[in-house]
GROMACS .gro file of C-alpha atoms in nm:
model
  431
    1MET     CA    1   2.077  -2.574   0.642
    2SER     CA    2   1.910  -2.642   0.301
    3ASP     CA    3   2.014  -2.427   0.035
    4THR     CA    4   1.676  -2.332  -0.071
    5VAL     CA    5   1.524  -2.044   0.111
    6LEU     CA    6   1.163  -2.025   0.233
    7VAL     CA    7   0.982  -1.739   0.152
    8ILE     CA    8   0.646  -1.730   0.318
    9GLY     CA    9   0.378  -1.486   0.215
   10GLY     CA   10   0.321  -1.436  -0.169
   11GLY     CA   11   0.209  -1.064  -0.165
   12LEU     CA   12   0.464  -0.798  -0.316
   13ALA     CA   13   0.711  -0.820  -0.015
   14GLY     CA   14   0.741  -1.204  -0.060
   15CYS     CA   15   0.721  -1.188  -0.456
   16GLU     CA   16   1.018  -0.917  -0.467
   17ALA     CA   17   1.240  -1.118  -0.228
   18ALA     CA   18   1.180  -1.477  -0.430
   19TRP     CA   19   1.250  -1.272  -0.728
   20ILE     CA   20   1.565  -1.117  -0.642
   21LEU     CA   21   1.683  -1.461  -0.490
   22SER     CA   22   1.630  -1.646  -0.800
   23GLN     CA   23   1.777  -1.382  -1.038
   24ASN     CA   24   2.088  -1.461  -0.838
   25GLY     CA   25   2.051  -1.834  -0.919
   26ILE     CA   26   1.917  -1.930  -0.533
   27ASN     CA   27   1.639  -2.164  -0.489
   28VAL     CA   28   1.335  -2.042  -0.345
   29ASP     CA   29   1.017  -2.234  -0.198
   30LEU     CA   30   0.736  -1.968  -0.200
   31PHE     CA   31   0.466  -2.031  -0.005
   32GLU     CA   32   0.107  -1.847  -0.037
   33MET     CA   33  -0.188  -1.987   0.164
   34ARG     CA   34  -0.442  -1.864  -0.069
   35PRO     CA   35  -0.657  -1.976  -0.214
   36HIS     CA   36  -0.684  -2.275   0.023
   37LYS     CA   37  -0.720  -2.028   0.306
   38MET     CA   38  -0.801  -1.697   0.221
   39THR     CA   39  -0.798  -1.381   0.437
   40GLY     CA   40  -1.050  -1.114   0.490
   41ALA     CA   41  -0.942  -0.887   0.191
   42HIS     CA   42  -0.840  -1.112  -0.058
   43SER     CA   43  -1.029  -1.243  -0.361
   44SER     CA   44  -0.789  -1.465  -0.550
   45GLY     CA   45  -0.522  -1.674  -0.543
   46MET     CA   46  -0.291  -1.497  -0.759
   47LEU     CA   47   0.040  -1.373  -0.606
   48ALA     CA   48   0.103  -0.986  -0.558
   49GLU     CA   49  -0.296  -0.938  -0.537
   50LEU     CA   50  -0.362  -0.562  -0.440
   51VAL     CA   51  -0.659  -0.552  -0.204
   52CYS     CA   52  -0.661  -0.188  -0.139
   53SER     CA   53  -0.623   0.121  -0.387
   54ASN     CA   54  -0.520   0.021  -0.762
   55SER     CA   55  -0.275   0.357  -0.724
   56LEU     CA   56   0.085   0.289  -0.653
   57LYS     CA   57   0.128   0.708  -0.574
   58GLY     CA   58   0.346   0.948  -0.802
   59THR     CA   59   0.650   0.888  -0.995
   60ASP     CA   60   0.820   1.196  -0.957
   61PRO     CA   61   1.161   1.129  -0.805
   62LEU     CA   62   1.161   1.459  -0.674
   63THR     CA   63   0.895   1.338  -0.424
   64ALA     CA   64   0.972   1.066  -0.154
   65HIS     CA   65   0.744   0.837  -0.330
   66GLY     CA   66   0.898   0.858  -0.663
   67LEU     CA   67   1.222   0.880  -0.550
   68LEU     CA   68   1.173   0.520  -0.395
   69LYS     CA   69   1.039   0.386  -0.696
   70ALA     CA   70   1.329   0.529  -0.887
   71GLU     CA   71   1.541   0.332  -0.639
   72MET     CA   72   1.355   0.002  -0.679
   73GLN     CA   73   1.376   0.026  -1.069
   74ILE     CA   74   1.751   0.047  -1.005
   75MET     CA   75   1.730  -0.266  -0.791
   76ASN     CA   76   1.557  -0.472  -1.063
   77SER     CA   77   1.199  -0.450  -0.888
   78ILE     CA   78   0.958  -0.711  -1.038
   79VAL     CA   79   0.669  -0.521  -0.888
   80ILE     CA   80   0.801  -0.172  -1.064
   81LYS     CA   81   0.836  -0.400  -1.387
   82ALA     CA   82   0.474  -0.541  -1.362
   83ALA     CA   83   0.316  -0.203  -1.262
   84LEU     CA   84   0.475  -0.022  -1.587
   85GLN     CA   85   0.336  -0.305  -1.805
   86THR     CA   86  -0.023  -0.289  -1.636
   87ARG     CA   87  -0.033   0.100  -1.603
   88VAL     CA   88  -0.336   0.274  -1.632
   89PRO     CA   89  -0.424   0.639  -1.671
   90ALA     CA   90  -0.458   0.827  -1.373
   91GLY     CA   91  -0.270   1.172  -1.400
   92LYS     CA   92   0.072   1.195  -1.219
   93ALA     CA   93   0.009   0.858  -1.012
   94LEU     CA   94   0.116   0.525  -1.124
   95ALA     CA   95  -0.225   0.286  -1.120
   96VAL     CA   96  -0.259  -0.031  -1.250
   97ASP     CA   97  -0.512  -0.289  -1.377
   98ARG     CA   98  -0.500  -0.447  -1.027
   99ASN     CA   99  -0.587  -0.820  -1.218
  100LYS     CA  100  -0.324  -0.751  -1.480
  101PHE     CA  101  -0.049  -0.668  -1.235
  102ALA     CA  102  -0.114  -0.955  -1.025
  103ALA     CA  103  -0.122  -1.206  -1.333
  104PHE     CA  104   0.195  -1.038  -1.452
  105VAL     CA  105   0.384  -1.103  -1.132
  106THR     CA  106   0.226  -1.438  -1.106
  107GLY     CA  107   0.348  -1.539  -1.426
  108ALA     CA  108   0.701  -1.430  -1.373
  109ILE     CA  109   0.713  -1.599  -1.055
  110ASP     CA  110   0.554  -1.927  -1.171
  111SER     CA  111   0.824  -1.917  -1.516
  112SER     CA  112   1.115  -1.886  -1.279
  113PRO     CA  113   1.323  -2.223  -1.293
  114PHE     CA  114   1.422  -2.145  -0.929
  115ILE     CA  115   1.106  -2.083  -0.787
  116THR     CA  116   0.870  -2.348  -0.631
  117VAL     CA  117   0.532  -2.227  -0.532
  118LYS     CA  118   0.327  -2.377  -0.286
  119HIS     CA  119  -0.005  -2.313  -0.207
  120SER     CA  120  -0.033  -2.386   0.194
  121GLU     CA  121  -0.070  -2.230   0.523
  122VAL     CA  122   0.235  -2.211   0.706
  123LYS     CA  123   0.163  -2.213   1.091
  124SER     CA  124   0.500  -2.162   1.284
  125VAL     CA  125   0.816  -1.965   1.175
  126PRO     CA  126   1.084  -2.300   1.045
  127LEU     CA  127   1.377  -2.193   1.318
  128ASP     CA  128   1.583  -2.459   1.121
  129ARG     CA  129   1.586  -2.290   0.763
  130ASN     CA  130   1.690  -2.005   0.576
  131CYS     CA  131   1.393  -1.800   0.580
  132ILE     CA  132   1.219  -1.468   0.494
  133ILE     CA  133   0.874  -1.393   0.646
  134ALA     CA  134   0.663  -1.157   0.414
  135THR     CA  135   0.294  -1.263   0.512
  136GLY     CA  136   0.187  -0.898   0.569
  137PRO     CA  137  -0.071  -0.744   0.747
  138LEU     CA  138  -0.351  -1.030   0.730
  139THR     CA  139  -0.075  -1.280   0.883
  140SER     CA  140  -0.261  -1.610   0.981
  141ASP     CA  141  -0.350  -1.647   1.348
  142ALA     CA  142  -0.164  -1.933   1.420
  143LEU     CA  143   0.160  -1.755   1.282
  144VAL     CA  144   0.108  -1.443   1.442
  145GLU     CA  145   0.082  -1.646   1.741
  146ASP     CA  146   0.409  -1.806   1.692
  147ILE     CA  147   0.559  -1.495   1.589
  148THR     CA  148   0.450  -1.304   1.904
  149ASN     CA  149   0.584  -1.605   2.146
  150LEU     CA  150   0.922  -1.597   1.918
  151THR     CA  151   0.939  -1.227   1.968
  152GLY     CA  152   0.836  -1.173   2.314
  153SER     CA  153   0.639  -0.868   2.187
  154ASP     CA  154   0.296  -0.748   2.221
  155ARG     CA  155   0.060  -0.825   1.939
  156MET     CA  156   0.004  -0.494   1.784
  157PHE     CA  157  -0.300  -0.385   1.561
  158PHE     CA  158  -0.441  -0.108   1.349
  159HIS     CA  159  -0.716  -0.085   1.079
  160ASP     CA  160  -0.688  -0.072   0.733
  161ALA     CA  161  -0.985   0.049   0.515
  162ILE     CA  162  -1.088  -0.069   0.144
  163ALA     CA  163  -1.269   0.200  -0.130
  164PRO     CA  164  -1.570   0.073  -0.314
  165ILE     CA  165  -1.545   0.006  -0.675
  166ILE     CA  166  -1.841   0.132  -0.911
  167ASP     CA  167  -1.924   0.000  -1.260
  168ALA     CA  168  -1.837   0.293  -1.495
  169LYS     CA  169  -2.152   0.231  -1.705
  170SER     CA  170  -2.356   0.305  -1.397
  171ILE     CA  171  -2.229   0.635  -1.350
  172ASP     CA  172  -2.441   0.940  -1.478
  173MET     CA  173  -2.228   1.142  -1.680
  174THR     CA  174  -2.478   1.414  -1.707
  175LYS     CA  175  -2.389   1.524  -1.348
  176ALA     CA  176  -2.029   1.425  -1.345
  177PHE     CA  177  -1.754   1.532  -1.567
  178PHE     CA  178  -1.414   1.368  -1.670
  179GLY     CA  179  -1.083   1.566  -1.590
  180SER     CA  180  -0.763   1.590  -1.350
  181ARG     CA  181  -0.669   1.839  -1.099
  182TRP     CA  182  -0.606   2.185  -1.287
  183SER     CA  183  -0.701   2.039  -1.616
  184GLU     CA  184  -1.051   1.960  -1.794
  185ASP     CA  185  -0.870   1.739  -2.034
  186GLY     CA  186  -0.814   1.350  -2.005
  187SER     CA  187  -1.030   1.085  -1.891
  188ASP     CA  188  -0.811   0.964  -1.576
  189TYR     CA  189  -1.046   1.079  -1.351
  190ILE     CA  190  -1.431   1.116  -1.319
  191ASN     CA  191  -1.545   1.384  -1.061
  192CYS     CA  192  -1.851   1.421  -0.898
  193PRO     CA  193  -1.921   1.784  -0.799
  194LEU     CA  194  -2.128   1.899  -0.495
  195ASN     CA  195  -2.269   2.239  -0.395
  196LYS     CA  196  -2.273   2.341  -0.049
  197ALA     CA  197  -2.643   2.204   0.016
  198GLU     CA  198  -2.545   1.877  -0.127
  199TYR     CA  199  -2.220   1.859   0.066
  200ASP     CA  200  -2.398   1.969   0.370
  201MET     CA  201  -2.673   1.666   0.321
  202PHE     CA  202  -2.406   1.419   0.216
  203LEU     CA  203  -2.205   1.500   0.549
  204ASP     CA  204  -2.503   1.472   0.789
  205GLU     CA  205  -2.615   1.122   0.650
  206LEU     CA  206  -2.278   0.993   0.652
  207LEU     CA  207  -2.225   1.066   0.991
  208LYS     CA  208  -2.565   0.887   1.062
  209THR     CA  209  -2.511   0.580   0.874
  210ASP     CA  210  -2.471   0.249   1.042
  211ARG     CA  211  -2.138   0.119   1.079
  212VAL     CA  212  -1.974  -0.192   1.111
  213ILE     CA  213  -1.911  -0.338   1.459
  214PRO     CA  214  -1.543  -0.428   1.523
  215HIS     CA  215  -1.473  -0.815   1.637
  216ALA     CA  216  -1.410  -0.819   1.994
  217PHE     CA  217  -1.036  -0.858   1.925
  218GLU     CA  218  -1.013  -0.565   1.710
  219ASP     CA  219  -0.971  -0.273   1.884
  220LYS     CA  220  -1.015   0.122   1.711
  221LYS     CA  221  -0.645   0.190   1.610
  222TYR     CA  222  -0.650   0.365   1.234
  223PHE     CA  223  -0.334   0.438   1.044
  224GLU     CA  224  -0.360   0.838   0.988
  225GLY     CA  225  -0.264   0.815   0.577
  226CYS     CA  226  -0.558   0.594   0.535
  227LEU     CA  227  -0.868   0.697   0.779
  228PRO     CA  228  -1.230   0.564   0.695
  229ILE     CA  229  -1.404   0.878   0.507
  230GLU     CA  230  -1.667   0.872   0.840
  231ILE     CA  231  -1.358   0.912   1.078
  232ILE     CA  232  -1.210   1.211   0.888
  233ALA     CA  233  -1.587   1.332   0.900
  234GLU     CA  234  -1.610   1.332   1.257
  235ARG     CA  235  -1.322   1.552   1.282
  236GLY     CA  236  -1.525   1.848   1.163
  237ALA     CA  237  -1.749   1.991   0.909
  238GLN     CA  238  -1.473   2.108   0.656
  239SER     CA  239  -1.234   1.790   0.704
  240LEU     CA  240  -1.368   1.619   0.383
  241ARG     CA  241  -1.340   1.961   0.195
  242PHE     CA  242  -0.951   1.965   0.289
  243GLY     CA  243  -0.922   1.634   0.262
  244PRO     CA  244  -1.034   1.356  -0.007
  245MET     CA  245  -1.363   1.551  -0.142
  246ARG     CA  246  -1.105   1.904  -0.181
  247PRO     CA  247  -1.210   2.104  -0.457
  248VAL     CA  248  -0.867   2.257  -0.531
  249GLY     CA  249  -0.742   2.223  -0.912
  250ILE     CA  250  -1.133   2.141  -1.024
  251LYS     CA  251  -1.329   2.338  -1.240
  252ASN     CA  252  -1.665   2.193  -1.353
  253PRO     CA  253  -1.685   2.275  -1.745
  254LYS     CA  254  -2.049   2.256  -1.709
  255THR     CA  255  -2.049   2.553  -1.503
  256GLY     CA  256  -1.706   2.693  -1.535
  257VAL     CA  257  -1.661   2.740  -1.150
  258ARG     CA  258  -1.487   2.540  -0.879
  259PRO     CA  259  -1.756   2.326  -0.729
  260HIS     CA  260  -1.784   2.345  -0.330
  261ALA     CA  261  -1.652   1.983  -0.300
  262VAL     CA  262  -1.581   1.685  -0.518
  263VAL     CA  263  -1.551   1.326  -0.506
  264GLN     CA  264  -1.267   1.199  -0.763
  265LEU     CA  265  -1.361   0.836  -0.919
  266ARG     CA  266  -1.019   0.684  -1.068
  267LYS     CA  267  -0.974   0.399  -1.327
  268GLU     CA  268  -0.963   0.077  -1.181
  269THR     CA  269  -0.879  -0.089  -1.520
  270LEU     CA  270  -0.759  -0.037  -1.816
  271LYS     CA  271  -1.065  -0.058  -2.007
  272GLY     CA  272  -1.215   0.201  -1.774
  273ASP     CA  273  -1.533  -0.027  -1.713
  274ALA     CA  274  -1.462   0.057  -1.328
  275PHE     CA  275  -1.390   0.315  -1.104
  276ASN     CA  276  -1.300   0.307  -0.735
  277MET     CA  277  -1.399   0.608  -0.487
  278VAL     CA  278  -1.043   0.796  -0.434
  279GLY     CA  279  -0.989   0.842  -0.048
  280PHE     CA  280  -1.356   0.676   0.006
  281GLN     CA  281  -1.225   0.366   0.249
  282THR     CA  282  -1.489   0.306   0.488
  283ARG     CA  283  -1.636   0.098   0.752
  284LEU     CA  284  -2.000   0.165   0.687
  285SER     CA  285  -2.201  -0.117   0.662
  286TYR     CA  286  -2.288  -0.217   0.325
  287PRO     CA  287  -2.617  -0.094   0.326
  288GLY     CA  288  -2.531   0.217   0.466
  289GLN     CA  289  -2.275   0.257   0.181
  290ASP     CA  290  -2.579   0.150  -0.081
  291LYS     CA  291  -2.752   0.444   0.089
  292VAL     CA  292  -2.542   0.736   0.136
  293PHE     CA  293  -2.288   0.734  -0.159
  294ARG     CA  294  -2.610   0.700  -0.397
  295LEU     CA  295  -2.661   1.093  -0.252
  296LEU     CA  296  -2.316   1.213  -0.483
  297PRO     CA  297  -2.390   1.346  -0.769
  298GLY     CA  298  -2.386   1.096  -1.063
  299LEU     CA  299  -2.385   0.803  -0.825
  300ALA     CA  300  -2.783   0.777  -0.774
  301ASP     CA  301  -2.792   0.451  -0.999
  302ALA     CA  302  -2.452   0.318  -0.936
  303ILE     CA  303  -2.364  -0.040  -0.947
  304PHE     CA  304  -2.112  -0.122  -0.666
  305LEU     CA  305  -1.874  -0.412  -0.778
  306ARG     CA  306  -1.732  -0.387  -0.453
  307TYR     CA  307  -1.842  -0.243  -0.136
  308GLY     CA  308  -1.566  -0.069   0.103
  309SER     CA  309  -1.480  -0.261   0.374
  310ILE     CA  310  -1.242  -0.277   0.669
  311HIS     CA  311  -0.968  -0.536   0.793
  312ARG     CA  312  -0.705  -0.574   1.069
  313ASN     CA  313  -0.352  -0.526   1.025
  314THR     CA  314  -0.083  -0.695   1.210
  315PHE     CA  315   0.278  -0.548   1.250
  316ILE     CA  316   0.572  -0.626   1.503
  317ASP     CA  317   0.788  -0.395   1.705
  318SER     CA  318   1.041  -0.374   1.459
  319PRO     CA  319   1.288  -0.159   1.626
  320ARG     CA  320   1.293  -0.421   1.912
  321VAL     CA  321   1.280  -0.714   1.713
  322LEU     CA  322   1.484  -0.666   1.399
  323ASP     CA  323   1.851  -0.613   1.311
  324LYS     CA  324   1.978  -0.356   1.054
  325ASP     CA  325   1.975  -0.630   0.800
  326LEU     CA  326   1.610  -0.700   0.900
  327SER     CA  327   1.664  -1.060   1.094
  328MET     CA  328   1.522  -1.140   1.396
  329HIS     CA  329   1.724  -1.075   1.741
  330GLY     CA  330   1.897  -1.392   1.807
  331HIS     CA  331   1.761  -1.571   1.471
  332SER     CA  332   1.991  -1.457   1.227
  333ASN     CA  333   1.832  -1.704   0.956
  334ILE     CA  334   1.503  -1.516   0.983
  335ILE     CA  335   1.447  -1.227   0.824
  336VAL     CA  336   1.092  -1.036   0.816
  337ALA     CA  337   0.977  -0.794   0.529
  338GLY     CA  338   0.691  -0.613   0.426
  339GLN     CA  339   0.396  -0.454   0.607
  340LEU     CA  340   0.467  -0.693   0.868
  341THR     CA  341   0.782  -0.467   0.979
  342GLY     CA  342   0.575  -0.211   0.986
  343VAL     CA  343   0.664  -0.006   0.679
  344GLU     CA  344   0.341   0.123   0.508
  345GLY     CA  345   0.238   0.122   0.155
  346TYR     CA  346   0.260  -0.095  -0.150
  347MET     CA  347   0.585   0.024  -0.280
  348GLU     CA  348   0.740   0.062   0.057
  349SER     CA  349   0.634  -0.322   0.129
  350ALA     CA  350   0.800  -0.427  -0.178
  351CYS     CA  351   1.128  -0.252  -0.162
  352SER     CA  352   1.149  -0.391   0.197
  353GLY     CA  353   1.115  -0.743  -0.031
  354ILE     CA  354   1.443  -0.633  -0.226
  355ILE     CA  355   1.621  -0.556   0.072
  356ALA     CA  356   1.499  -0.859   0.271
  357GLY     CA  357   1.616  -1.093  -0.056
  358LEU     CA  358   1.950  -0.879  -0.070
  359SER     CA  359   2.003  -0.945   0.255
  360MET     CA  360   1.959  -1.332   0.262
  361MET     CA  361   2.177  -1.383  -0.034
  362ALA     CA  362   2.453  -1.198   0.156
  363LYS     CA  363   2.421  -1.449   0.446
  364ILE     CA  364   2.406  -1.721   0.223
  365THR     CA  365   2.714  -1.624   0.027
  366GLY     CA  366   2.891  -1.562   0.347
  367ARG     CA  367   2.919  -1.179   0.294
  368SER     CA  368   2.842  -0.907   0.523
  369PHE     CA  369   2.512  -0.681   0.483
  370SER     CA  370   2.413  -0.355   0.548
  371PRO     CA  371   2.136  -0.188   0.419
  372PRO     CA  372   2.186   0.136   0.199
  373PRO     CA  373   2.289   0.458   0.313
  374PRO     CA  374   1.981   0.656   0.474
  375GLU     CA  375   2.052   0.910   0.237
  376THR     CA  376   1.859   0.716  -0.002
  377ALA     CA  377   1.453   0.665   0.029
  378THR     CA  378   1.498   0.278   0.056
  379GLY     CA  379   1.777   0.321   0.326
  380ALA     CA  380   1.599   0.582   0.513
  381LEU     CA  381   1.256   0.338   0.577
  382ILE     CA  382   1.498   0.061   0.655
  383ASN     CA  383   1.650   0.296   0.911
  384HIS     CA  384   1.340   0.409   1.076
  385ILE     CA  385   1.184   0.057   1.102
  386THR     CA  386   1.471  -0.060   1.312
  387ASP     CA  387   1.564   0.267   1.483
  388THR     CA  388   1.573   0.207   1.850
  389ALA     CA  389   1.551   0.555   1.958
  390ILE     CA  390   1.167   0.526   1.840
  391THR     CA  391   0.979   0.413   2.146
  392ASN     CA  392   0.627   0.434   2.019
  393PHE     CA  393   0.666   0.264   1.646
  394GLN     CA  394   0.361   0.311   1.457
  395PRO     CA  395   0.370   0.202   1.037
  396MET     CA  396   0.558   0.489   0.825
  397ASN     CA  397   0.517   0.572   0.453
  398ILE     CA  398   0.820   0.685   0.289
  399ASN     CA  399   0.836   1.084   0.319
  400TYR     CA  400   1.110   1.335   0.308
  401GLY     CA  401   1.068   1.365   0.715
  402ILE     CA  402   1.317   1.059   0.731
  403ILE     CA  403   1.539   1.109   0.483
  404PRO     CA  404   1.859   1.338   0.601
  405VAL     CA  405   1.817   1.698   0.479
  406PRO     CA  406   2.121   1.854   0.307
  407ASP     CA  407   2.257   2.211   0.428
  408ILE     CA  408   2.188   2.387   0.115
  409PRO     CA  409   1.923   2.638   0.015
  410LYS     CA  410   1.570   2.503   0.035
  411LYS     CA  411   1.513   2.539  -0.312
  412ASP     CA  412   1.805   2.305  -0.444
  413ARG     CA  413   1.721   2.038  -0.160
  414LYS     CA  414   1.488   1.806  -0.341
  415THR     CA  415   1.714   1.790  -0.657
  416ALA     CA  416   1.998   1.722  -0.426
  417ILE     CA  417   1.818   1.445  -0.246
  418ARG     CA  418   1.740   1.287  -0.587
  419ASP     CA  419   2.104   1.335  -0.724
  420THR     CA  420   2.241   1.183  -0.424
  421ALA     CA  421   1.993   0.907  -0.326
  422LEU     CA  422   2.026   0.744  -0.705
  423LYS     CA  423   2.394   0.788  -0.697
  424LEU     CA  424   2.413   0.582  -0.357
  425ILE     CA  425   2.174   0.352  -0.423
  426SER     CA  426   2.373   0.256  -0.749
  427GLU     CA  427   2.692   0.246  -0.579
  428TRP     CA  428   2.560   0.036  -0.303
  429LEU     CA  429   2.467  -0.236  -0.549
  430GLN     CA  430   2.838  -0.257  -0.693
  431ARG     CA  431   2.994  -0.289  -0.350
   0.00000   0.00000   0.00000
């Protein structure tokens, strides 16, 4: 086979895979169909474009999300480098200016002498080449059909929703206020507080508002970690108050009391000229969003830079399709990475791209490959998506539930998991 590896897909996973290979002197042809053929969620031709939230979640290594980032940093992640360079204030979360973030990754990839970016669609799996497929949840129909025929598995869909973005100048700060949970200080978040009457009126109108009708090929599966706001509301009158509109840790400095409910707006850009509605992913119609979201305090005159939307996500039945090195059963030269494998989340997708790159590098150099130990966040994630004991496979974020728990007192477990994981990931890289 050619010495050049084909990486199909210029999202987080594809860029990580290409980056890892290039850092080890391996030539890569990176295929990204945008901007010549766009998806229903992307808006540019830049690599690593974030289409949902601009938050990459927390960085505390005593949490599962933070531990995964710490491991990725040890593994020379280009996504982590980009995130730290383009970070915007977001409390304990790692949020980025999405345009600067994509530009950073695009620039790094373009500047590598080992990577050639080709903006064209790949419609079938190149079985005669060393290839990493990282086309993500919006894989083109042609390639999905070819992968389905190749694997023999059924197509599986779920829906992911995008939250609206609002022009900062259009937010009425006489009714809203800055502050993070448990603190009135800082300008990371704008809070729109609601009293009970305002909450009840908003809930009533939300449930009545028109929604986008799914296409015939779309079903109504949703990923539980990213439910549309109106679907959460249908689960009970208080469900929003225990979800994205929870007032816990928020005190209105103008009244000195905790509001009945609150909508938080997080900085979308470093300049703070745009904010997104935290947890307000939706499949309401655009006119419906324009009407119902203006009922929220401070947003009566909101200018929506982007309305929320819904798009189809695609993933394969990885436990029955992939080996532990992320290669396809019967096609050891074809490796799959990213959300197409059923990992869910930006960092999870990027991390699987790193593993795919390292797996391909081992294959090319004639070495054996096994993923990191399951006691690491990375290894736990890979173990989950390749575990044949899982019969009803669904997308999964990194969480402590899939990392083995040490048999020690509960108060010491998170520290022990962190210390063990970071030690093991470093040792694994040196083997």
